Coordinates of C-alpha atoms in Angstrom, one line a residue:
X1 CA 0.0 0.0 0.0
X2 CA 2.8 2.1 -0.2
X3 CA 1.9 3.4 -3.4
X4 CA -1.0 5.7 -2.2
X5 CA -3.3 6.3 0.6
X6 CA -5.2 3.5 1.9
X7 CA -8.9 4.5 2.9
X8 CA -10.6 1.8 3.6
X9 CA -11.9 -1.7 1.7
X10 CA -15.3 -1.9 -0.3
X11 CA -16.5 -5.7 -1.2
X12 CA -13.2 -7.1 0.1
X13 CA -10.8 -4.8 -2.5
X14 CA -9.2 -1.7 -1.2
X15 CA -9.7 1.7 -1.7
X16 CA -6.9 3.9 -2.5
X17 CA -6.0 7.6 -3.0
X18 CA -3.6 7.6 -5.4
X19 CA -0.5 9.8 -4.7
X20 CA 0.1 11.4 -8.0
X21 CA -3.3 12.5 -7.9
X22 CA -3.9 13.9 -4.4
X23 CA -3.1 17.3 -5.2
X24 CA -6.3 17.5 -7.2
X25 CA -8.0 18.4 -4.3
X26 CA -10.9 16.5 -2.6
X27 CA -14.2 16.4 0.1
X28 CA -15.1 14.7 3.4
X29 CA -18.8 15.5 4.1
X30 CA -21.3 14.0 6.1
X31 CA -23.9 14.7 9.2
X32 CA -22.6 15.5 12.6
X33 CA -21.8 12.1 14.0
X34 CA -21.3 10.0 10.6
X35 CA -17.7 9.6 11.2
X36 CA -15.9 12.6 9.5
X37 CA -13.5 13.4 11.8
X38 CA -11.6 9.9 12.0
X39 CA -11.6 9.8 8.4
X40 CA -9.8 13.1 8.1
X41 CA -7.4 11.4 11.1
X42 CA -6.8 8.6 9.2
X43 CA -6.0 10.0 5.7
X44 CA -3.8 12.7 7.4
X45 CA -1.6 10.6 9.2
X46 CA -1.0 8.3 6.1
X47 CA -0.2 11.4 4.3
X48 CA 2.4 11.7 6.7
X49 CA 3.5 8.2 6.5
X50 CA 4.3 9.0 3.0
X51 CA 6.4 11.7 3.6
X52 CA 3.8 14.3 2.7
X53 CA 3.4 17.0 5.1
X54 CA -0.2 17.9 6.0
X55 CA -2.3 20.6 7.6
X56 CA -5.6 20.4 9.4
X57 CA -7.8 22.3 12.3
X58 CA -8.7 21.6 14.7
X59 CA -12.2 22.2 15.4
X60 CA -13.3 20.1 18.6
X61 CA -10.1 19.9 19.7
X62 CA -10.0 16.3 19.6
X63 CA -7.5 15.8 16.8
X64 CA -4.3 16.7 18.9
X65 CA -4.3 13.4 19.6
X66 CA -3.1 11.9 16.0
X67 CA 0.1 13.0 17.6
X68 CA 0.0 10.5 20.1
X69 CA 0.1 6.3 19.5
X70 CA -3.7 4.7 20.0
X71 CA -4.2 2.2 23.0
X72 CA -5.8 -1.8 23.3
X73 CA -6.9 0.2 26.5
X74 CA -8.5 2.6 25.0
X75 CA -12.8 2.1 25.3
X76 CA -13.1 1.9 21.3
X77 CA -9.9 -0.3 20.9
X78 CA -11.8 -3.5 20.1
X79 CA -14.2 -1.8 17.1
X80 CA -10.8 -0.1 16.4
X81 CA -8.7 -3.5 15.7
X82 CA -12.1 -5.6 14.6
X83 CA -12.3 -2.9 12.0
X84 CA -9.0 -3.3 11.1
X85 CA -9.3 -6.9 10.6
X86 CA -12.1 -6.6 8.7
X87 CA -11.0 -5.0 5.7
X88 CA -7.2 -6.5 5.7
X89 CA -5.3 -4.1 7.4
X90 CA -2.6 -6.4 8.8
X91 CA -0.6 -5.3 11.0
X92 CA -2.7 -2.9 12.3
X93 CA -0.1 -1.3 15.0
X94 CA -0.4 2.0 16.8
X95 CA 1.7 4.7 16.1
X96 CA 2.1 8.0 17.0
X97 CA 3.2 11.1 13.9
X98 CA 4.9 14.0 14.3
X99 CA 3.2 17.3 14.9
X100 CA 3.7 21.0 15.7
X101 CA 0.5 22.4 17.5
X102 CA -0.3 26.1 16.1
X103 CA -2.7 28.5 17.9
X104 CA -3.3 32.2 16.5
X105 CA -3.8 33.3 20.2
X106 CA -0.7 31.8 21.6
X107 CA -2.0 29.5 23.8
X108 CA -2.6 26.1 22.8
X109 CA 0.6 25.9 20.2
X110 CA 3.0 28.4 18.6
X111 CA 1.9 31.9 17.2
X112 CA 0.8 32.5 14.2
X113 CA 1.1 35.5 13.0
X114 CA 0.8 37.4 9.8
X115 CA 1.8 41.0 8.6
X116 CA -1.5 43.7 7.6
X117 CA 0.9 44.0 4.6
X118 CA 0.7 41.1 3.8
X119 CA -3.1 39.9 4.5
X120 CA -3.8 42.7 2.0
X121 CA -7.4 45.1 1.0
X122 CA -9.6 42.2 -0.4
X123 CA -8.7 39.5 2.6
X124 CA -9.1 42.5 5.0
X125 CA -12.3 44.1 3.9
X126 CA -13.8 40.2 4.2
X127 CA -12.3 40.1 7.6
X128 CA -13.7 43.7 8.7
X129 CA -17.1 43.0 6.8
X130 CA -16.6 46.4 4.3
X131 CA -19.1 47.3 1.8
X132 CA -17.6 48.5 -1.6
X133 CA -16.8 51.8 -0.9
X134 CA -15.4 51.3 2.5
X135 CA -13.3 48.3 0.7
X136 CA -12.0 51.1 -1.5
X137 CA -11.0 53.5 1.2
X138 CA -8.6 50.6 2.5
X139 CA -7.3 50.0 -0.7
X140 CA -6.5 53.6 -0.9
X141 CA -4.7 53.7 2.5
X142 CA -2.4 50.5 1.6
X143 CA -1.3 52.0 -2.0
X144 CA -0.5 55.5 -0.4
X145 CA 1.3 53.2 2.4
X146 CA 3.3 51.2 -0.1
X147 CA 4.0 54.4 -2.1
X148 CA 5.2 55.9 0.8
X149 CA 7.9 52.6 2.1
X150 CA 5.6 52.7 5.2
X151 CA 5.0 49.0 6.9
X152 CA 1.6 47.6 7.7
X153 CA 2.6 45.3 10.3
X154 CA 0.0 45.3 13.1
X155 CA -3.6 46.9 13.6
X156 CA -1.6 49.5 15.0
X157 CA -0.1 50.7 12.2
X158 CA -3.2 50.2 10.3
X159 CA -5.2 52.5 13.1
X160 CA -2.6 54.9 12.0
X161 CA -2.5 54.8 8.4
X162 CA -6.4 55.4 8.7
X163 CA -6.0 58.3 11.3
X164 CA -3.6 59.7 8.7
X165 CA -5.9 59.3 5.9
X166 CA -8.9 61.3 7.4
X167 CA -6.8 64.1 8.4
X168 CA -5.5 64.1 4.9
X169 CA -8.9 63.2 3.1
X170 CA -8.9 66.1 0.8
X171 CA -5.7 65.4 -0.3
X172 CA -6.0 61.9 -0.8
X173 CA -9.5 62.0 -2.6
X174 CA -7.4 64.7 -5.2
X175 CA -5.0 62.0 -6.1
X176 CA -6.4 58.7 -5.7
X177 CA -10.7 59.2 -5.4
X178 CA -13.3 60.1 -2.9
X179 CA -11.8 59.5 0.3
X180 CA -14.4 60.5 3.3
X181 CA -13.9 60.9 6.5
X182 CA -17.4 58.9 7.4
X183 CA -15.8 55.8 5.7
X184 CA -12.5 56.0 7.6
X185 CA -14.8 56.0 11.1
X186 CA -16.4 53.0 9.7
X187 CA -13.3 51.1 9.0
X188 CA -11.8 52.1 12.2
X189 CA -14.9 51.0 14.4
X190 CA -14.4 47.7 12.6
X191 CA -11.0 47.2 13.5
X192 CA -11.3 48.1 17.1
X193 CA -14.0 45.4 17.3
X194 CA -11.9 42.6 15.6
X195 CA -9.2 43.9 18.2
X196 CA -11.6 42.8 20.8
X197 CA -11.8 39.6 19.1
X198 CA -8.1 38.8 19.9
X199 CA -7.4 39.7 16.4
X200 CA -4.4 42.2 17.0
X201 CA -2.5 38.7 18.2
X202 CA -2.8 37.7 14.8
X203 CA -1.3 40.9 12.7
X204 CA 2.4 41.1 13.9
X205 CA 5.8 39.9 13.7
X206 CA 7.4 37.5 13.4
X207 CA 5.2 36.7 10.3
X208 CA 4.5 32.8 9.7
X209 CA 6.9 31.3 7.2
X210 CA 5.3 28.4 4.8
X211 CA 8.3 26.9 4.4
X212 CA 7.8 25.5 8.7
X213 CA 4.5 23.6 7.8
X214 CA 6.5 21.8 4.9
X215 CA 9.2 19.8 7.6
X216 CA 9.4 16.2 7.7
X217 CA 11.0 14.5 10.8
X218 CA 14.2 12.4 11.0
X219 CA 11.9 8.8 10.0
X220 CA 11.4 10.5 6.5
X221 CA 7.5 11.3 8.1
X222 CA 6.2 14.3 7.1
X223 CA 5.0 16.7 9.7
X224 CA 1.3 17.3 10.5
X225 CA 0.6 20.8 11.7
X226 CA -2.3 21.2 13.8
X227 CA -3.9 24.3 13.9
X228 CA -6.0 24.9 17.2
X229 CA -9.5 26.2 15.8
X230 CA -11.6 25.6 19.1
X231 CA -11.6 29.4 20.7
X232 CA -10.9 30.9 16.7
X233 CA -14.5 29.3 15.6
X234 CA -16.0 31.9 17.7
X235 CA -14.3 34.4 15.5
X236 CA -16.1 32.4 11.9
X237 CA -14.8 35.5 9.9
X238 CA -11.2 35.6 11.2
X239 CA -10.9 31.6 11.0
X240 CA -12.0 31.5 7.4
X241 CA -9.9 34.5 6.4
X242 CA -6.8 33.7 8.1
X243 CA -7.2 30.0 6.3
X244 CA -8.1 32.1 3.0
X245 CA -5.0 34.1 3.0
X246 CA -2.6 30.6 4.1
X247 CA -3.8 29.2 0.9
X248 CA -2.8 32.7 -0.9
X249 CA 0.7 32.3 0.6
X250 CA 0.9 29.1 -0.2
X251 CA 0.3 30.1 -4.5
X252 CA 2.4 32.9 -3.7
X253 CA 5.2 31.8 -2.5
X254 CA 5.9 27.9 -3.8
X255 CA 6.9 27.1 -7.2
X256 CA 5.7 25.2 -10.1
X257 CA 6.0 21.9 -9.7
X258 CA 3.3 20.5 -12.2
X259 CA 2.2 16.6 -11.0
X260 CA 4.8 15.8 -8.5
X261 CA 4.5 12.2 -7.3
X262 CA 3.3 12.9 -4.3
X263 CA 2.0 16.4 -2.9
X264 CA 4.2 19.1 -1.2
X265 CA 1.7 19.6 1.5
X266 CA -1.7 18.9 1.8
X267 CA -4.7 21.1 3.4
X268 CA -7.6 20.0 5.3
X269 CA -9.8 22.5 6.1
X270 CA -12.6 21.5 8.6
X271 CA -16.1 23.7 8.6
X272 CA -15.6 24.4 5.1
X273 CA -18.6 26.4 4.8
X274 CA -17.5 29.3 6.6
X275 CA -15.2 30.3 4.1
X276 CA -18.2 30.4 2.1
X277 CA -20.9 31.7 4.0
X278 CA -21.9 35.7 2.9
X279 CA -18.7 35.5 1.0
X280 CA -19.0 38.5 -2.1
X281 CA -18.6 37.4 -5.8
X282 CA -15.3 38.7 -5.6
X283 CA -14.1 36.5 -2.9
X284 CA -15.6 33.3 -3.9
X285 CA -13.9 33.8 -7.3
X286 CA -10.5 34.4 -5.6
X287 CA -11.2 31.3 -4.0
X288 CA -11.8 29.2 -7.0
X289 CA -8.6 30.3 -8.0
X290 CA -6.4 29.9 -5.5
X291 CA -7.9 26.1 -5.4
X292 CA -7.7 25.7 -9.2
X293 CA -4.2 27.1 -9.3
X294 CA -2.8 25.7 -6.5
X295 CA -2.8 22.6 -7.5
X296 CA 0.5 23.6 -9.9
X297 CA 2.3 23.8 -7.0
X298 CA 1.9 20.4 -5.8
X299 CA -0.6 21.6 -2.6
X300 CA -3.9 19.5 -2.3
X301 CA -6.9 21.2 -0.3
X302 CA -9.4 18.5 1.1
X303 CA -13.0 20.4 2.3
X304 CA -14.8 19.0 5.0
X305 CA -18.4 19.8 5.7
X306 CA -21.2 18.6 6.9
X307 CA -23.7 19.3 3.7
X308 CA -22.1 19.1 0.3
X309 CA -24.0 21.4 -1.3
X310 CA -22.2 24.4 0.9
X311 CA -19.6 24.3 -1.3
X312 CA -20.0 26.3 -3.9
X313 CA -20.6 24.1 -7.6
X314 CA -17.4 27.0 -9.3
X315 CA -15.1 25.3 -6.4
X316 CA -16.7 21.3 -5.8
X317 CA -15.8 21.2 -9.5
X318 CA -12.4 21.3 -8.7
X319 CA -12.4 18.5 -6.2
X320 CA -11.9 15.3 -7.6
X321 CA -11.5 12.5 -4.5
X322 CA -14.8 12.6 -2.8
X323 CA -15.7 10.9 0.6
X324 CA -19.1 11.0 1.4
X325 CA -20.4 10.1 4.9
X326 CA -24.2 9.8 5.7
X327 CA -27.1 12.2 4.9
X328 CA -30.0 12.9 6.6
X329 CA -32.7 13.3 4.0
X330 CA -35.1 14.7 7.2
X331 CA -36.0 18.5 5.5
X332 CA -36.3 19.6 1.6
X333 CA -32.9 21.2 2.1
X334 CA -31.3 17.3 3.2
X335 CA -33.4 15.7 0.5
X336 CA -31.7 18.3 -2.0
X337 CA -27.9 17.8 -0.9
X338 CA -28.7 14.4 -1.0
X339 CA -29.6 14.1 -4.8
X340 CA -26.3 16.5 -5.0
X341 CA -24.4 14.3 -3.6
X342 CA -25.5 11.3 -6.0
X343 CA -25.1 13.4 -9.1
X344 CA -21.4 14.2 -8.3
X345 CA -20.5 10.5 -8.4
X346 CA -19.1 8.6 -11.6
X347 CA -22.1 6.1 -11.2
X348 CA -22.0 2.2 -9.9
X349 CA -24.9 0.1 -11.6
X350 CA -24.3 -2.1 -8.5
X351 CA -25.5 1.0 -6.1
X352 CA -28.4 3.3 -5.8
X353 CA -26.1 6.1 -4.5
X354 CA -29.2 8.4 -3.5
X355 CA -30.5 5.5 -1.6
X356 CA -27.1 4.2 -0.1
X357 CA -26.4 8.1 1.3
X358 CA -29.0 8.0 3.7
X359 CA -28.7 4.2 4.7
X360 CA -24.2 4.5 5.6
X361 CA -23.9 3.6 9.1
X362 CA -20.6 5.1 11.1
X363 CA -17.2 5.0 9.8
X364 CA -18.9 3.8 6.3
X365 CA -18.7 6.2 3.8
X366 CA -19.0 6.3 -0.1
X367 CA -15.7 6.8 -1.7
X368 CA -14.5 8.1 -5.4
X369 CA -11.0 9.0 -6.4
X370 CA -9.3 9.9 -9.2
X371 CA -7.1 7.1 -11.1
X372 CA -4.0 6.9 -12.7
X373 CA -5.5 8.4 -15.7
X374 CA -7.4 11.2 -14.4
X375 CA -10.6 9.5 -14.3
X376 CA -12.9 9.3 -11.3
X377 CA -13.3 5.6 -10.1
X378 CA -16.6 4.6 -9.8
X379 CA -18.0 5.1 -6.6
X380 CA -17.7 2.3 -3.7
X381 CA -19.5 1.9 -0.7
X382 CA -16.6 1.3 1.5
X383 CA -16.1 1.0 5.1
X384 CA -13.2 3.2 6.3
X385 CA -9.8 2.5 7.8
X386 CA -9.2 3.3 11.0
X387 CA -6.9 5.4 12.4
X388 CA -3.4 4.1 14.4
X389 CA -3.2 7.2 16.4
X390 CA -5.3 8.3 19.8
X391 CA -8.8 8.9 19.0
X392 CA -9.3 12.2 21.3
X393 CA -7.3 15.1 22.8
X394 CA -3.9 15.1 24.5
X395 CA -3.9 16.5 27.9
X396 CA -2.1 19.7 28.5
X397 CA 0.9 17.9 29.9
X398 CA 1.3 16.3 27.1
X399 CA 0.9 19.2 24.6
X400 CA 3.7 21.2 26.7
X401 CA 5.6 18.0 26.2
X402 CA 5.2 18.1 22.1
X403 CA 5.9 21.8 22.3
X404 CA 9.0 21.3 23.5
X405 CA 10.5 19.4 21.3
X406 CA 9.1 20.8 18.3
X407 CA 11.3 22.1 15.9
X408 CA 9.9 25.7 15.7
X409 CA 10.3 26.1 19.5
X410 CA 11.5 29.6 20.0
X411 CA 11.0 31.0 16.8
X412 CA 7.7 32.3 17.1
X413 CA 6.8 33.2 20.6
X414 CA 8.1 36.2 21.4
X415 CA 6.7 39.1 19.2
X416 CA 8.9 42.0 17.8
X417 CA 7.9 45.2 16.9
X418 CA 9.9 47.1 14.8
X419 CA 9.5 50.6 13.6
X420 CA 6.4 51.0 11.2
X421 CA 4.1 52.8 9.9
X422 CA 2.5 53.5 13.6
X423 CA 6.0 54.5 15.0
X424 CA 6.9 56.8 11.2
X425 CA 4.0 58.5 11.7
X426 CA 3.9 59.3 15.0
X427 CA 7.4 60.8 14.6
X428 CA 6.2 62.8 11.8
X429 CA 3.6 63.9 13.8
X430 CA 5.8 64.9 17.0
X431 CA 8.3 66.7 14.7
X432 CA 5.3 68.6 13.1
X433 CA 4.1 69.8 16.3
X434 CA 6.9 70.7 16.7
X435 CA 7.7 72.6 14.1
X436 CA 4.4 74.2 14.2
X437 CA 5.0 74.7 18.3
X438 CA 8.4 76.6 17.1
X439 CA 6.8 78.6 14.6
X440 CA 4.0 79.9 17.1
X441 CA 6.7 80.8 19.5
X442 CA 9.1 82.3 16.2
X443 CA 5.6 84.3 15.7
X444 CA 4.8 85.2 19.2
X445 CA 8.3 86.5 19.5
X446 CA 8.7 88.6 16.5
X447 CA 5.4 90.1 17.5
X448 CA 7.1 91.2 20.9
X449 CA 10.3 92.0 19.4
X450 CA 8.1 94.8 16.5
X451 CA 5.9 95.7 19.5
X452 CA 9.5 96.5 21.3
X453 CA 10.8 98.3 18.8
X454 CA 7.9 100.4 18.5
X455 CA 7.8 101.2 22.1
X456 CA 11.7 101.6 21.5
X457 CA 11.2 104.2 18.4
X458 CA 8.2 106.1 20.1
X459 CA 10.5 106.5 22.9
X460 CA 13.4 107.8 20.8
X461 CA 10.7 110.3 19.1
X462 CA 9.4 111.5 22.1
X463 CA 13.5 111.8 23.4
X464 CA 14.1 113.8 20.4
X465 CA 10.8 116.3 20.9
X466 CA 12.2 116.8 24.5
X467 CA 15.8 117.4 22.7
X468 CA 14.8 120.0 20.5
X469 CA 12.3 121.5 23.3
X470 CA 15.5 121.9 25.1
X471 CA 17.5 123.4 22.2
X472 CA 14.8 126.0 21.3
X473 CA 14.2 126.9 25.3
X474 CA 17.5 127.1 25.6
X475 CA 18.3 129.2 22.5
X476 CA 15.4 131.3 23.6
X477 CA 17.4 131.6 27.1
X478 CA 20.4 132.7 25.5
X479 CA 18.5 135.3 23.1
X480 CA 17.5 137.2 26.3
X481 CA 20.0 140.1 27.7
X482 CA 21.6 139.3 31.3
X483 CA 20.8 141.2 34.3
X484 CA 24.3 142.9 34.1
X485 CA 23.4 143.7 30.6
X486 CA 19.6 145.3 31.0
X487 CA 21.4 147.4 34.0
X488 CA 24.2 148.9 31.9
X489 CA 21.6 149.5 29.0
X490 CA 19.1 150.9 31.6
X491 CA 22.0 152.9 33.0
X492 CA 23.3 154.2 29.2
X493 CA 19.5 155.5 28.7
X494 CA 19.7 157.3 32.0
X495 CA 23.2 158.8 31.2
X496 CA 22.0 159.3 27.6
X497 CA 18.7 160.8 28.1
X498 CA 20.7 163.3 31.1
X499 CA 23.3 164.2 28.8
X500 CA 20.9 165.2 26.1
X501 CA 18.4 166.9 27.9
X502 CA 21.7 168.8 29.0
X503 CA 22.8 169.4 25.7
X504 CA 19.8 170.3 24.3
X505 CA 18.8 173.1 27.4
X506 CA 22.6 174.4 26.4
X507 CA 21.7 174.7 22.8
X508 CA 18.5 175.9 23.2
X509 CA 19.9 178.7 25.5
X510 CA 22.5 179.5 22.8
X511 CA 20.0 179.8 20.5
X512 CA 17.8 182.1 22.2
X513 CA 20.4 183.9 23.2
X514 CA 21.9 184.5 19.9
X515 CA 18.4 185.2 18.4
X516 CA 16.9 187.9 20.8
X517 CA 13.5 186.4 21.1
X518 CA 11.0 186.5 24.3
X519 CA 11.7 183.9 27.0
X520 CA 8.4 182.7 25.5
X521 CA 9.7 181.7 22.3
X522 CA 12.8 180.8 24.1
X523 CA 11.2 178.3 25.8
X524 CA 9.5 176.6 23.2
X525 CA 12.7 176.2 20.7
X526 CA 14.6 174.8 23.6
X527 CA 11.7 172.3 24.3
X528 CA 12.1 171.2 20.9
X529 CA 15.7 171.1 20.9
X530 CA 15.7 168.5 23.9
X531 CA 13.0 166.5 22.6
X532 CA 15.2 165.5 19.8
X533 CA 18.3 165.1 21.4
X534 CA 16.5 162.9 23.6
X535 CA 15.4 160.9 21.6
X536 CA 18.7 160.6 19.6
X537 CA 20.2 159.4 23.5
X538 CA 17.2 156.9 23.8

């Protein structure tokens, strides 16, 4: 059986998955209780048998244990081994495979973590619920971010690149479209919720790298990564995203290898429909693609669900080893997956696969695969192989136990935050309060210094007023005669004015005396005489 995947027998003949064609993807489905789980257990850990590393959540939390060996003492042993026997699987032994628990909150396995960057607009508006315009908005802020050489690393710097965007919305909206500020509220109130939902412990660093879920151990086994989905299904959005966008980085990032002979890795993703559920046009056609592409690069992705029909009929195309547990035909909507179901087989003239659906009992299950050619077998109603390892959890002893030997211990559980776009612009922030603090206190003081200098020149006006008040007073002060001076001029009228009235009574007595005239006449000439001479001494 080396040469592919045993599932189980049908009639006595066994039912294999071939190798070669396992990355063509495939589907578990069945009702709650019809044995899903333990077939997923089973196929995974003969992937890993094969060398062919494998991924799978962990819903219930009861698949941890394929990492421990089953027991004879465990309650089911004896339907375990009878089962076993039944079909022809000889030796049936129980084994243990090598796993690395994963947990996005830490706590139940290693970190994982991925960058805002690196989720992208179109993951992220599924994840924050965004209508079309809002979706747009986002995309604006990441290609002015990438423009820019500023990292998206956390929700932080997301918060940040958003607050910078509605302080900036009239600019942005000139360059790139309608930016509003109403929008950027709406995408903010969205992230502070998922934030509540634990989600800022998935957007950080150290990012996940791919190339850890492709190991295989020392015994040439590959390694089966267990993802801890228990606490994340509460979060439906954040678990089918964050599984979206590992399928993305999974295209992205592993090359071309055509049809290897046996996958690279191989995907098992448990509640399939939430991927689904509400999903936009857009979203479900990136999803077809991923799955139809992906299959170049040597990756199969196996859906499990509980209805068929919640796949949608773009992506069950693509899935071409089927396993299909029981239906319950109890409601229109069960009677309709049910006649899906049948129709999506390659037929058996030897079943009535519409009746058979409803009639599987446990751990029985129809099976399909595709050959060596390509072709679908037809379909088998086969009773499934059980698994070797524990059916059920480990304890938490023994998952400290398993994480400490794993070989990604270290590497992912302490975070690092390096500078980003949250710390950039916060620092272009400070410095332009700054710079705007500095100018307001440049402003402030060139107003004091002009109102200074008017005081100053009103000061030196009013200093020069007194100056030439001064001058003038003191010119005016120097124009006057002295006391000295008005007494000698007062005294030189005195003299004067004696001397001439002297003069003039001499003359006038020499002219009356010369003359002969009457005192009378006498008198009067003299009078005359002295007037003028006194005036002349004046």
């Amino acid at each position: 059986m080396a040469d592919g995947i045993f599932l189980g027998a049908a009639g006595g003949q066994p039912q294999m998955l071939n190798l070669k064609r396992a990355n063509r993807h495939g589907l578990i489905a069945g009702a709650t209780g019809t044995g899903k789980t333990v077939t997923l257990q089973g196929i995974a850990e003969n992937f890993s048998a094969q060398g062919v590393p494998v991924f799978l959540s962990d819903v219930k939390g009861d698949l941890s244990g394929i990492s421990m060996p089953g027991s004879p003492t465990f309650k089911n042993a004896a339907i375990l081994e009878a089962r076993a026997k039944e079909i022809g699987l000889d030796p049936y032994v129980y084994s243990d495979n090598p796993a690395i628990f994963w947990d996005l909150y830490g706590q139940q396995g290693h970190p994982v973590r991925t960058t805002i960057s690196e989720m992208g607009p179109l993951l992220l508006s599924r994840l924050l619920g965004l209508n079309d315009t809002q979706e747009g908005v986002l995309t604006i802020a990441f290609r002015y971010a990438d423009e820019e050489g500023l990292l998206l690393l956390d929700l932080g710097d997301l918060q940040a690149m958003l607050a910078w965007c509605a302080e900036n919305a009239d600019t942005l909206s000139a360059r790139y479209g309608n930016v509003t500020k109403a929008s950027v509220g709406a995408i903010q109130r969205q992230l502070l919720s998922l934030d509540s939902q634990g989600g800022n412990m998935f957007f950080g660093e150290p990012a996940l790298d791919i190339h850890d879920f492709l190991k295989v151990d020392d015994k040439g086994r590959g390694t089966i990564n267990i993802l801890a989905a228990d606490r994340l299904m509460q979060s439906p959005k954040l678990y089918s995203t964050f599984l979206l966008w590992l399928l993305s980085e999974l295209f992205e990032i592993l090359p071309e290898v055509g049809d290897p002979e046996k996958p690279k890795l191989v995907f098992f993703f448990d509640e399939a429909h939430l991927l689904f559920d509400d999903a936009p046009k857009a979203l479900v056609d990136k999803i077809e693609q991923v799955v139809r592409l992906i299959r170049s690069k040597g990756v199969g992705v196996y859906f499990v669900t509980q209805n068929p029909i919640d796949i949608p009929e773009e992506v069950a195309g693509q899935l071409g080893n089927r396993v299909q547990h029981a239906l319950r035909a109890f409601t229109p909507r069960d009677q309709k997956a049910v006649k899906a179901a049948a129709e999506t087989f390659r037929a058996n003239p030897d079943i009535d696969v519409a009746t058979a659906i409803t009639e599987l009992k446990v751990g029985e299950a129809l099976v399909s695969v595709l050959q060596e050619d390509g072709s679908p077998s037809m379909v088998q109603r086969t009773l499934i192989a059980p698994p070797r390892s524990r059916l059920g959890p480990v304890d938490a002893k023994e998952r400290a136990i398993i994480q400490s030997i794993s070989p990604c211990s270290g590497k992912y559980d302490t975070p690092v935050d390096r500078e980003s776009a949250e710390e950039i612009l916060a620092a272009r922030g400070s410095a332009a309060a700054a710079a705007a603090q500095a100018a307001k206190a440049q402003a402030e003081a060139d107003k004091l210094a002009a109102q200074q200098a008017k005081v100053e020149a009103k000061a030196r006006a009013e200093e020069l007023r007194e100056q030439k008040r001064a001058e003038a007073a003191a010119a005016r002060e120097a124009a006057k005669p002295s006391a000295l001076d008005r007494a000698v001029q007062s005294a030189t009228r005195s003299a004067a004015s004696s001397i001439g009235r002297q003069v003039a009574n001499e003359l006038g007595k020499s002219i009356l005396g010369g003359g002969g005239k009457s005192s009378r006449g006498g008198g009067l000439v003299g009078g005359l005489v002295r007037g003028i001479l006194g005036g002349l001494f004046k």
